[in-house]
Amino acid sequence: MSATDARKQLFKLIEQAGKPGACIEITHGGVSKVVVMPTEDFEGWVETLEVMASPGLLEDIQEGLKEVRSGKTTSLETVKKQLKL
């Protein structure tokens, strides 16, 4: 979609781009400049990039999930006591 069309149809663009999985490319002078997508999708991309950029974070997350599945958890009250909150 051209920037001119996006400007003319801003509210329609927002409605379309707000749907899960939507991704609308906006061009200026025939060149792709930006992509409009739902906030939730964008936040997911940012989170994924953070995980990929942090060595060991994915492994830590996977280990934590294993502990939760096996019932190896700590209650909120116990954590508060340990942290003296």
mmCIF file of C-alpha atoms in Angstrom:
data_model
loop_
_atom_site.group_PDB
_atom_site.id
_atom_site.type_symbol
_atom_site.label_atom_id
_atom_site.label_comp_id
_atom_site.label_asym_id
_atom_site.label_seq_id
_atom_site.Cartn_x
_atom_site.Cartn_y
_atom_site.Cartn_z
ATOM 1 C CA MET A 1 0.000 0.000 0.000
ATOM 2 C CA SER A 2 1.374 3.417 -0.879
ATOM 3 C CA ALA A 3 1.845 6.071 1.795
ATOM 4 C CA THR A 4 -0.731 8.211 -0.017
ATOM 5 C CA ASP A 5 -3.323 5.421 0.129
ATOM 6 C CA ALA A 6 -2.435 4.710 3.764
ATOM 7 C CA ARG A 7 -3.030 8.355 4.650
ATOM 8 C CA LYS A 8 -6.370 8.396 2.836
ATOM 9 C CA GLN A 9 -7.496 5.155 4.470
ATOM 10 C CA LEU A 10 -5.848 5.468 7.883
ATOM 11 C CA PHE A 11 -8.750 4.159 9.965
ATOM 12 C CA LYS A 12 -9.324 1.247 7.575
ATOM 13 C CA LEU A 13 -5.591 0.509 7.668
ATOM 14 C CA ILE A 14 -5.606 0.460 11.475
ATOM 15 C CA GLU A 15 -8.588 -1.904 11.480
ATOM 16 C CA GLN A 16 -6.973 -4.270 8.955
ATOM 17 C CA ALA A 17 -3.546 -4.182 10.581
ATOM 18 C CA GLY A 18 -5.008 -4.803 14.027
ATOM 19 C CA LYS A 19 -6.081 -8.333 13.169
ATOM 20 C CA PRO A 20 -3.833 -11.140 14.473
ATOM 21 C CA GLY A 21 -1.257 -12.132 11.881
ATOM 22 C CA ALA A 22 -1.838 -9.052 9.724
ATOM 23 C CA CYS A 23 1.152 -7.334 8.194
ATOM 24 C CA ILE A 24 0.656 -4.365 5.890
ATOM 25 C CA GLU A 25 3.633 -2.976 4.016
ATOM 26 C CA ILE A 26 3.602 0.738 3.216
ATOM 27 C CA THR A 27 5.682 2.105 0.376
ATOM 28 C CA HIS A 28 6.896 5.583 -0.501
ATOM 29 C CA GLY A 29 8.054 6.244 -4.017
ATOM 30 C CA GLY A 30 7.609 2.560 -4.786
ATOM 31 C CA VAL A 31 10.078 1.558 -2.068
ATOM 32 C CA SER A 32 9.045 -0.368 1.033
ATOM 33 C CA LYS A 33 9.443 1.888 4.078
ATOM 34 C CA VAL A 34 7.407 0.486 6.981
ATOM 35 C CA VAL A 35 5.239 -2.415 8.039
ATOM 36 C CA VAL A 36 2.102 -1.994 10.146
ATOM 37 C CA MET A 37 1.169 -4.933 12.347
ATOM 38 C CA PRO A 38 -0.780 -5.669 15.538
ATOM 39 C CA THR A 39 0.941 -4.544 18.735
ATOM 40 C CA GLU A 40 0.717 -8.043 20.199
ATOM 41 C CA ASP A 41 2.518 -9.516 17.175
ATOM 42 C CA PHE A 42 5.191 -6.808 17.354
ATOM 43 C CA GLU A 43 5.769 -7.456 21.055
ATOM 44 C CA GLY A 44 6.159 -11.158 20.264
ATOM 45 C CA TRP A 45 8.826 -10.360 17.667
ATOM 46 C CA VAL A 46 10.691 -8.127 20.125
ATOM 47 C CA GLU A 47 10.565 -10.826 22.786
ATOM 48 C CA THR A 48 11.853 -13.416 20.321
ATOM 49 C CA LEU A 49 14.746 -11.158 19.319
ATOM 50 C CA GLU A 50 15.635 -10.601 22.977
ATOM 51 C CA VAL A 51 15.713 -14.343 23.606
ATOM 52 C CA MET A 52 17.841 -14.953 20.514
ATOM 53 C CA ALA A 53 20.258 -12.163 21.500
ATOM 54 C CA SER A 54 20.739 -13.434 25.065
ATOM 55 C CA PRO A 55 23.034 -16.448 25.253
ATOM 56 C CA GLY A 56 21.628 -19.058 27.581
ATOM 57 C CA LEU A 57 18.236 -17.400 28.039
ATOM 58 C CA LEU A 58 16.383 -19.952 25.912
ATOM 59 C CA GLU A 59 17.967 -22.793 27.862
ATOM 60 C CA ASP A 60 17.010 -21.098 31.149
ATOM 61 C CA ILE A 61 13.411 -20.754 29.959
ATOM 62 C CA GLN A 62 13.291 -24.405 28.872
ATOM 63 C CA GLU A 63 14.747 -25.526 32.207
ATOM 64 C CA GLY A 64 12.174 -23.449 34.078
ATOM 65 C CA LEU A 65 9.347 -24.999 32.072
ATOM 66 C CA LYS A 66 10.642 -28.493 32.895
ATOM 67 C CA GLU A 67 10.659 -27.601 36.594
ATOM 68 C CA VAL A 68 7.085 -26.310 36.437
ATOM 69 C CA ARG A 69 5.899 -29.435 34.606
ATOM 70 C CA SER A 70 7.541 -31.661 37.205
ATOM 71 C CA GLY A 71 5.929 -29.715 40.047
ATOM 72 C CA LYS A 72 9.206 -28.237 41.238
ATOM 73 C CA THR A 73 7.887 -24.777 42.114
ATOM 74 C CA THR A 74 8.064 -22.284 44.965
ATOM 75 C CA SER A 75 5.008 -20.491 46.295
ATOM 76 C CA LEU A 76 4.752 -16.724 46.164
ATOM 77 C CA GLU A 77 4.582 -16.581 49.960
ATOM 78 C CA THR A 78 7.839 -18.532 50.265
ATOM 79 C CA VAL A 79 9.571 -16.235 47.789
ATOM 80 C CA LYS A 80 8.319 -13.177 49.688
ATOM 81 C CA LYS A 81 9.706 -14.604 52.937
ATOM 82 C CA GLN A 82 13.050 -15.376 51.311
ATOM 83 C CA LEU A 83 13.252 -11.832 49.950
ATOM 84 C CA LYS A 84 11.953 -10.381 53.225
ATOM 85 C CA LEU A 85 9.051 -8.632 51.514
#
